[in-house]
């Protein structure tokens, strides 16, 4: 598959925020159940979200490291490189946010209120 081989410049830009939002919403959705059941899966789901964001980060890294930039003309190659670099920064930021959310899920039970 060419996208996996050459990378996708915007992959981390899309996967990081999406994975964080899904993890956050799922955490809120199961908060009452988690408190009643005594089982805390939010840290596990945060870890899965971090893995999804990391996969997007890897695709953006491949796009940044692609020396041929596919068959794009030079102007498109610079744009793709800029988008890949920006995407890496955003993806890394959201991975840190997801990991902080995972740490909170390990510390707090959800029944503190």
PDB file of C-alpha atoms in Angstrom:
ATOM      1  CA  UNK A   1       0.000   0.000   0.000  1.00  0.00           C
ATOM      2  CA  UNK A   2       1.529   3.265  -1.126  1.00  0.00           C
ATOM      3  CA  UNK A   3       0.161   5.383   1.743  1.00  0.00           C
ATOM      4  CA  UNK A   4       1.884   3.204   4.327  1.00  0.00           C
ATOM      5  CA  UNK A   5       5.127   3.120   2.354  1.00  0.00           C
ATOM      6  CA  UNK A   6       5.315   6.869   1.573  1.00  0.00           C
ATOM      7  CA  UNK A   7       3.400   8.147   4.587  1.00  0.00           C
ATOM      8  CA  UNK A   8       0.430  10.440   4.903  1.00  0.00           C
ATOM      9  CA  UNK A   9       1.404  13.985   5.806  1.00  0.00           C
ATOM     10  CA  UNK A  10      -1.821  14.803   7.669  1.00  0.00           C
ATOM     11  CA  UNK A  11      -2.268  11.473   9.509  1.00  0.00           C
ATOM     12  CA  UNK A  12      -1.147  12.655  12.958  1.00  0.00           C
ATOM     13  CA  UNK A  13      -3.116  15.878  12.503  1.00  0.00           C
ATOM     14  CA  UNK A  14      -6.276  13.785  12.166  1.00  0.00           C
ATOM     15  CA  UNK A  15      -5.566  10.778  14.379  1.00  0.00           C
ATOM     16  CA  UNK A  16      -4.304  12.590  17.499  1.00  0.00           C
ATOM     17  CA  UNK A  17      -7.293  14.861  18.170  1.00  0.00           C
ATOM     18  CA  UNK A  18      -9.767  12.193  17.043  1.00  0.00           C
ATOM     19  CA  UNK A  19      -8.284   9.542  19.332  1.00  0.00           C
ATOM     20  CA  UNK A  20      -8.241  11.986  22.256  1.00  0.00           C
ATOM     21  CA  UNK A  21     -11.840  13.063  21.682  1.00  0.00           C
ATOM     22  CA  UNK A  22     -13.067   9.477  21.454  1.00  0.00           C
ATOM     23  CA  UNK A  23     -11.166   8.476  24.580  1.00  0.00           C
ATOM     24  CA  UNK A  24     -12.490  11.471  26.504  1.00  0.00           C
ATOM     25  CA  UNK A  25     -16.087  10.930  25.428  1.00  0.00           C
ATOM     26  CA  UNK A  26     -15.932   7.222  26.164  1.00  0.00           C
ATOM     27  CA  UNK A  27     -14.503   7.970  29.603  1.00  0.00           C
ATOM     28  CA  UNK A  28     -17.389  10.283  30.361  1.00  0.00           C
ATOM     29  CA  UNK A  29     -19.920   7.819  28.962  1.00  0.00           C
ATOM     30  CA  UNK A  30     -18.836   4.975  31.243  1.00  0.00           C
ATOM     31  CA  UNK A  31     -18.077   7.037  34.353  1.00  0.00           C
ATOM     32  CA  UNK A  32     -21.191   5.980  36.285  1.00  0.00           C
ATOM     33  CA  UNK A  33     -20.868   2.345  35.242  1.00  0.00           C
ATOM     34  CA  UNK A  34     -17.197   2.352  36.172  1.00  0.00           C
ATOM     35  CA  UNK A  35     -17.978   3.667  39.637  1.00  0.00           C
ATOM     36  CA  UNK A  36     -20.706   1.071  40.223  1.00  0.00           C
ATOM     37  CA  UNK A  37     -18.799  -1.899  38.800  1.00  0.00           C
ATOM     38  CA  UNK A  38     -15.474  -1.192  40.487  1.00  0.00           C
ATOM     39  CA  UNK A  39     -13.669  -1.931  37.203  1.00  0.00           C
ATOM     40  CA  UNK A  40     -11.635   0.930  35.675  1.00  0.00           C
ATOM     41  CA  UNK A  41     -11.128   0.460  31.930  1.00  0.00           C
ATOM     42  CA  UNK A  42     -10.546   4.147  31.146  1.00  0.00           C
ATOM     43  CA  UNK A  43      -6.772   3.786  31.385  1.00  0.00           C
ATOM     44  CA  UNK A  44      -6.910   0.875  28.944  1.00  0.00           C
ATOM     45  CA  UNK A  45      -8.963   2.898  26.470  1.00  0.00           C
ATOM     46  CA  UNK A  46      -6.589   5.827  26.850  1.00  0.00           C
ATOM     47  CA  UNK A  47      -3.713   3.483  26.052  1.00  0.00           C
ATOM     48  CA  UNK A  48      -5.524   2.269  22.930  1.00  0.00           C
ATOM     49  CA  UNK A  49      -6.169   5.880  21.908  1.00  0.00           C
ATOM     50  CA  UNK A  50      -2.475   6.669  22.387  1.00  0.00           C
ATOM     51  CA  UNK A  51      -1.593   3.743  20.136  1.00  0.00           C
ATOM     52  CA  UNK A  52      -3.956   5.033  17.425  1.00  0.00           C
ATOM     53  CA  UNK A  53      -2.416   8.503  17.702  1.00  0.00           C
ATOM     54  CA  UNK A  54       1.057   6.954  17.581  1.00  0.00           C
ATOM     55  CA  UNK A  55       0.150   5.110  14.370  1.00  0.00           C
ATOM     56  CA  UNK A  56      -0.843   8.439  12.811  1.00  0.00           C
ATOM     57  CA  UNK A  57       2.401   9.934  14.074  1.00  0.00           C
ATOM     58  CA  UNK A  58       4.350   7.148  12.378  1.00  0.00           C
ATOM     59  CA  UNK A  59       2.600   7.790   9.056  1.00  0.00           C
ATOM     60  CA  UNK A  60       3.345  11.505   9.286  1.00  0.00           C
ATOM     61  CA  UNK A  61       6.963  10.739  10.169  1.00  0.00           C
ATOM     62  CA  UNK A  62       7.232   8.567   7.058  1.00  0.00           C
ATOM     63  CA  UNK A  63       5.825  11.412   4.960  1.00  0.00           C
ATOM     64  CA  UNK A  64       8.364  13.817   6.451  1.00  0.00           C
ATOM     65  CA  UNK A  65      11.257  11.425   5.821  1.00  0.00           C
ATOM     66  CA  UNK A  66      10.164  10.610   2.236  1.00  0.00           C
ATOM     67  CA  UNK A  67      12.915  12.137   0.109  1.00  0.00           C
ATOM     68  CA  UNK A  68      11.121  11.715  -3.198  1.00  0.00           C
ATOM     69  CA  UNK A  69       7.845  13.236  -1.993  1.00  0.00           C
ATOM     70  CA  UNK A  70       6.046  10.933  -4.371  1.00  0.00           C
ATOM     71  CA  UNK A  71       5.707  12.442  -7.823  1.00  0.00           C
ATOM     72  CA  UNK A  72       4.836  15.939  -6.577  1.00  0.00           C
ATOM     73  CA  UNK A  73       6.361  19.063  -8.077  1.00  0.00           C
ATOM     74  CA  UNK A  74       8.678  21.007  -5.727  1.00  0.00           C
ATOM     75  CA  UNK A  75       6.002  23.426  -4.497  1.00  0.00           C
ATOM     76  CA  UNK A  76       3.743  20.558  -3.466  1.00  0.00           C
ATOM     77  CA  UNK A  77       6.722  18.783  -1.896  1.00  0.00           C
ATOM     78  CA  UNK A  78       7.425  21.779   0.366  1.00  0.00           C
ATOM     79  CA  UNK A  79       3.774  21.998   1.313  1.00  0.00           C
ATOM     80  CA  UNK A  80       3.667  18.278   2.076  1.00  0.00           C
ATOM     81  CA  UNK A  81       6.823  18.546   4.184  1.00  0.00           C
ATOM     82  CA  UNK A  82       5.424  21.526   6.123  1.00  0.00           C
ATOM     83  CA  UNK A  83       2.129  19.739   6.721  1.00  0.00           C
ATOM     84  CA  UNK A  84       3.954  16.596   7.862  1.00  0.00           C
ATOM     85  CA  UNK A  85       6.103  18.572  10.307  1.00  0.00           C
ATOM     86  CA  UNK A  86       3.137  20.472  11.712  1.00  0.00           C
ATOM     87  CA  UNK A  87       1.186  17.250  11.945  1.00  0.00           C
ATOM     88  CA  UNK A  88       4.024  15.651  13.912  1.00  0.00           C
ATOM     89  CA  UNK A  89       3.934  18.457  16.456  1.00  0.00           C
ATOM     90  CA  UNK A  90       0.170  18.310  16.863  1.00  0.00           C
ATOM     91  CA  UNK A  91       0.186  14.513  17.042  1.00  0.00           C
ATOM     92  CA  UNK A  92       2.907  14.495  19.703  1.00  0.00           C
ATOM     93  CA  UNK A  93       1.011  17.080  21.737  1.00  0.00           C
ATOM     94  CA  UNK A  94      -2.163  14.995  21.673  1.00  0.00           C
ATOM     95  CA  UNK A  95      -0.255  11.856  22.613  1.00  0.00           C
ATOM     96  CA  UNK A  96       0.975  13.693  25.708  1.00  0.00           C
ATOM     97  CA  UNK A  97      -2.590  14.796  26.473  1.00  0.00           C
ATOM     98  CA  UNK A  98      -3.862  11.224  26.110  1.00  0.00           C
ATOM     99  CA  UNK A  99      -1.090   9.912  28.377  1.00  0.00           C
ATOM    100  CA  UNK A 100      -1.931  12.551  30.994  1.00  0.00           C
ATOM    101  CA  UNK A 101      -5.563  11.467  30.765  1.00  0.00           C
ATOM    102  CA  UNK A 102      -4.452   7.860  31.202  1.00  0.00           C
ATOM    103  CA  UNK A 103      -2.464   8.801  34.317  1.00  0.00           C
ATOM    104  CA  UNK A 104      -5.540  10.485  35.761  1.00  0.00           C
ATOM    105  CA  UNK A 105      -7.545   7.346  35.007  1.00  0.00           C
ATOM    106  CA  UNK A 106      -5.020   5.302  36.975  1.00  0.00           C
ATOM    107  CA  UNK A 107      -5.029   7.678  39.944  1.00  0.00           C
ATOM    108  CA  UNK A 108      -8.703   8.580  40.264  1.00  0.00           C
ATOM    109  CA  UNK A 109     -11.492   6.025  40.415  1.00  0.00           C
ATOM    110  CA  UNK A 110     -14.288   8.222  39.140  1.00  0.00           C
ATOM    111  CA  UNK A 111     -16.221   7.881  42.394  1.00  0.00           C
ATOM    112  CA  UNK A 112     -14.685  10.912  44.111  1.00  0.00           C
ATOM    113  CA  UNK A 113     -17.826  13.047  43.905  1.00  0.00           C
TER     114      UNK A 113
END
